[in-house]
CSV table of C-alpha atoms in Angstrom, one decimal:
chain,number,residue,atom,x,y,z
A,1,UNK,CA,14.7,-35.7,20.1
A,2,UNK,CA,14.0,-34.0,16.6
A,3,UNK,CA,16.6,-32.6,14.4
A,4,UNK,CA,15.7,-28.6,13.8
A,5,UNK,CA,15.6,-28.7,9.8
A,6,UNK,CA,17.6,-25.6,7.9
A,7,UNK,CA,16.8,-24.2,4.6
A,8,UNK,CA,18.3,-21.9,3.0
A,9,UNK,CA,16.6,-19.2,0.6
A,10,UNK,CA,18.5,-17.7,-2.0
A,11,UNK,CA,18.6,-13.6,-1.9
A,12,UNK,CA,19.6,-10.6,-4.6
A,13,UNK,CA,17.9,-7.5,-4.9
A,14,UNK,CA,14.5,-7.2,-6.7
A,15,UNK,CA,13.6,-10.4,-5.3
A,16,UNK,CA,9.2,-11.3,-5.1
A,17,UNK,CA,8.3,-10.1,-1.4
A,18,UNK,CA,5.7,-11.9,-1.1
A,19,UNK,CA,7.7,-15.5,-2.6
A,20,UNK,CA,10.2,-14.8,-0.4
A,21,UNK,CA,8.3,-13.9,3.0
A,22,UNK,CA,6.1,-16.1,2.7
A,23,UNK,CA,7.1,-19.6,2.5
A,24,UNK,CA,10.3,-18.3,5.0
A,25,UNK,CA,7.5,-17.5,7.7
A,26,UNK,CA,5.6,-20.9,7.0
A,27,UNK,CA,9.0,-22.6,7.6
A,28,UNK,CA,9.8,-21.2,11.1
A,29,UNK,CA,6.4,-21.6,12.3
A,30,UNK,CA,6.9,-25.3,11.7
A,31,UNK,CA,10.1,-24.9,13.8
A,32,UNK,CA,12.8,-24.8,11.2
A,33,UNK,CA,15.9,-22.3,11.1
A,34,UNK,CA,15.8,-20.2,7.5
A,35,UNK,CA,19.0,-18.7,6.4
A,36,UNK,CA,19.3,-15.5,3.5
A,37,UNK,CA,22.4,-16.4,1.4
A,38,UNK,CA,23.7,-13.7,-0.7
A,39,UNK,CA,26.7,-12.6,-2.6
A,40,UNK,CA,27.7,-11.1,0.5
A,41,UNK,CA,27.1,-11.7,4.6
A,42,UNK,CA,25.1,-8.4,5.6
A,43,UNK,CA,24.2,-7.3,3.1
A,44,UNK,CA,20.8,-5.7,2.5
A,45,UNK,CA,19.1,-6.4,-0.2
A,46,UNK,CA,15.9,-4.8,-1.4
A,47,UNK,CA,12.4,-6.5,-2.8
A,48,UNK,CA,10.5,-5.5,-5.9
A,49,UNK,CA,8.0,-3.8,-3.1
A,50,UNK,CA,10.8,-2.3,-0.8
A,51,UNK,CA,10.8,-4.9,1.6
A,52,UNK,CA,14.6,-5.6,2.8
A,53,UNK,CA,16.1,-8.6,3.7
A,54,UNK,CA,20.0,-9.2,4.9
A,55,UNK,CA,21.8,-11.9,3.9
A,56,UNK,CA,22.7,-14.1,6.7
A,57,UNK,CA,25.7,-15.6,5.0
A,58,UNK,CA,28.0,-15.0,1.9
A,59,UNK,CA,27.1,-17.6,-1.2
A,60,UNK,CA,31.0,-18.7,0.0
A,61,UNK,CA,29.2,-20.1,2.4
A,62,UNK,CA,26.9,-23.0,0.5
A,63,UNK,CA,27.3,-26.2,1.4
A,64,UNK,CA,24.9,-28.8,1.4
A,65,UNK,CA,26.0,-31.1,4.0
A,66,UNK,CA,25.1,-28.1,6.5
A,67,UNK,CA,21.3,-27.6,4.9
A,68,UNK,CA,18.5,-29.8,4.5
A,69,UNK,CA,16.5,-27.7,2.0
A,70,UNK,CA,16.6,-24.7,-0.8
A,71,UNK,CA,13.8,-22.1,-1.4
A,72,UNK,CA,14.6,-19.8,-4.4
A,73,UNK,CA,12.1,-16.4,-4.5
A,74,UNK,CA,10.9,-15.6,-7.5
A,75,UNK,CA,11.0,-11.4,-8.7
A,76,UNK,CA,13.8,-10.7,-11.1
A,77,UNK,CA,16.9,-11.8,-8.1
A,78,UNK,CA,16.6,-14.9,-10.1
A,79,UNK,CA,18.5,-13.9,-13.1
A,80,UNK,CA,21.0,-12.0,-10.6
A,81,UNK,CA,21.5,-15.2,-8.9
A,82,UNK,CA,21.5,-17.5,-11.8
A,83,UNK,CA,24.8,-16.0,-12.9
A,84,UNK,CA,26.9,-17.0,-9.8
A,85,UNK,CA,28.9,-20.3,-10.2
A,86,UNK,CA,28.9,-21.1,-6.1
A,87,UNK,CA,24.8,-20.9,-6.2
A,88,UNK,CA,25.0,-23.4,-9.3
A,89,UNK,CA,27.2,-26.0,-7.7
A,90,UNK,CA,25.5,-25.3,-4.3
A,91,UNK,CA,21.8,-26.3,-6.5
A,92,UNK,CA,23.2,-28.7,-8.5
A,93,UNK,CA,24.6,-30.5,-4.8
A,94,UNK,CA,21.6,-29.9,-3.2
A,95,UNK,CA,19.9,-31.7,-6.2
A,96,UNK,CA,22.4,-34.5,-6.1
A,97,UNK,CA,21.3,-35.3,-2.7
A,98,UNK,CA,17.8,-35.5,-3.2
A,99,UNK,CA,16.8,-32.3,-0.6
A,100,UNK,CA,14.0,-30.4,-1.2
A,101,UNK,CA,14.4,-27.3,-3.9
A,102,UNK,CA,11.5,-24.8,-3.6
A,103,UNK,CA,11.6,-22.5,-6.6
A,104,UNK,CA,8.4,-20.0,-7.6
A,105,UNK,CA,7.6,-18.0,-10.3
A,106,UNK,CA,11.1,-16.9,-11.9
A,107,UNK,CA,13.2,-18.9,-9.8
A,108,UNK,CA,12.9,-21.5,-12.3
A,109,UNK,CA,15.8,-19.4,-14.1
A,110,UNK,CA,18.0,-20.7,-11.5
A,111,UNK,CA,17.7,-24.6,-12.1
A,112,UNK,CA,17.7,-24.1,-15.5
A,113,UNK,CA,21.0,-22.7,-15.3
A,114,UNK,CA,22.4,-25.0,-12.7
A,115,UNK,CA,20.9,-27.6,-15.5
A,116,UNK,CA,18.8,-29.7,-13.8
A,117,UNK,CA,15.9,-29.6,-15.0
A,118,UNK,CA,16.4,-32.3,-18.1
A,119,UNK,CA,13.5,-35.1,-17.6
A,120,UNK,CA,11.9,-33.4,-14.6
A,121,UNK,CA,8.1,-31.8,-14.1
A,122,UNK,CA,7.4,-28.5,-13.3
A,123,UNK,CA,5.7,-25.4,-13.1
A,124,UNK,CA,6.8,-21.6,-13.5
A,125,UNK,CA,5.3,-18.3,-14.2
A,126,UNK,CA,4.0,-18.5,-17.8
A,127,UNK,CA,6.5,-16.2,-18.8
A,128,UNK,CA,9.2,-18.5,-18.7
A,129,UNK,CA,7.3,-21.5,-19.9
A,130,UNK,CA,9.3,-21.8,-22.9
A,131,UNK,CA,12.8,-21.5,-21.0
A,132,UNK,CA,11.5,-24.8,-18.6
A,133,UNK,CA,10.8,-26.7,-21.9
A,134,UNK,CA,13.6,-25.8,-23.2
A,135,UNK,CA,16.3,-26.8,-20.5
A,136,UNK,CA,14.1,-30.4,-20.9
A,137,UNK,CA,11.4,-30.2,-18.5
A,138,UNK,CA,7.7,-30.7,-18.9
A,139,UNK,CA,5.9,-27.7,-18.1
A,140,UNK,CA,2.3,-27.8,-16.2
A,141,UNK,CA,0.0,-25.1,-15.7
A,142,UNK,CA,-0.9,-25.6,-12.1
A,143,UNK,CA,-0.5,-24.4,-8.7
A,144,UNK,CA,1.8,-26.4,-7.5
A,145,UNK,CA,4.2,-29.6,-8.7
A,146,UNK,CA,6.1,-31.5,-7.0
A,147,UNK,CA,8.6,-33.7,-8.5
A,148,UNK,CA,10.7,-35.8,-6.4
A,149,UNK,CA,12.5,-33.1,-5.0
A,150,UNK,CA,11.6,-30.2,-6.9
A,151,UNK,CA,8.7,-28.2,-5.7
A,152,UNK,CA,7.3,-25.9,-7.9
A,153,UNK,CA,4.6,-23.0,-8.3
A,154,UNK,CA,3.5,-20.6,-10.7
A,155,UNK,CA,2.9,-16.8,-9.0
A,156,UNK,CA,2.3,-15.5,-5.6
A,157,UNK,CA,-1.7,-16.6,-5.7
A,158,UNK,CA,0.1,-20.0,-5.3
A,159,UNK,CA,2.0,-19.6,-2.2
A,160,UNK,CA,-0.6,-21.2,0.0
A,161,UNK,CA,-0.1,-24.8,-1.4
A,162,UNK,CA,3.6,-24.2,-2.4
A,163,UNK,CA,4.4,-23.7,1.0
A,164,UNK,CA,2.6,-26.3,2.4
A,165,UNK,CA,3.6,-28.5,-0.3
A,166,UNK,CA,7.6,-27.6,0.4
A,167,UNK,CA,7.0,-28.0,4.4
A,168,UNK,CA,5.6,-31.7,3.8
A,169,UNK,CA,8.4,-32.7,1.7
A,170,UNK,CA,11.1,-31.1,4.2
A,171,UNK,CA,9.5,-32.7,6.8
A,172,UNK,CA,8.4,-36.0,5.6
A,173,UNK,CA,4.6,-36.1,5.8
């Protein structure tokens, strides 16, 4: 008997439709449950594109012995989400335990501000190249990086192998 796998995918408004739909579609057709957290259960929050999404539970709600995986959306949410103490100590937990992080495009704000990036390889849009080196990562300039448990992509145009990247990790293959 196989354990359904839950991930949840961090949500604010002005998040990156597309970096959000996407990879939360390719999860549940691989069977696992996705859950929205945001800063508050119900709560509708609106895309760069207008596409809504509700938050299925309140970031009081984090914990990381009920969640095997993390996807961060990209879009400017990131910097919203960054500033949030519970999301930090929920990412820096999730990190501690080794389960997959997925983070595209901005969301590399995030782990830099739940600081832990320091030794690791990644990717980001180029935009925030500078900020990845700076919190002590080595930056690449391709599709997709995996490192341990950090998987990484650059820009929508990327979310093919990003999400199939993220599902092999949560799943093991």
């Amino acid at each position: 008997m196989t354990t359904v796998k839950r991930v949840v995918c961090l949500l604010d408004d002005e998040f990156e439709d597309l970096e959000l739909w996407y990879p939360v579609y390719r999860l549940r057709e691989e069977g696992a449950e996705v859950l929205y957290a945001g800063p508050e259960k119900g709560r509708k929050h609106i895309g760069k594109y207008g596409v809504p999404a509700v938050s299925d539970i309140s970031y009081d709600d984090l914990d990381a012995d009920r969640f095997d995986g993390l996807l961060v959306p990209g879009g400017w949410a990131p910097d919203k989400i960054r500033r949030d103490p519970r999301v930090l100590d929920f990412v820096r937990r999730m990190n501690d335990s080794g389960k997959p992080i997925g983070q595209i495009c901005h969301a590399g704000w995030v782990l830099i501000s739940a600081k832990i990036l320091e030794g690791r390889t990644v990717t980001s849009t180029p935009g925030i190249r500078d900020d990845m080196e700076n919190a002590g990562s080595v930056w690449l300039d391709e599709a997709v990086v995996i490192d341990r448990n950090i998987v990484s992509a650059r820009r929508p145009p990327d979310l093919p192998p990003y999400a199939k990247a993220f599902c092999d990790l949560l799943f093991g293959r």
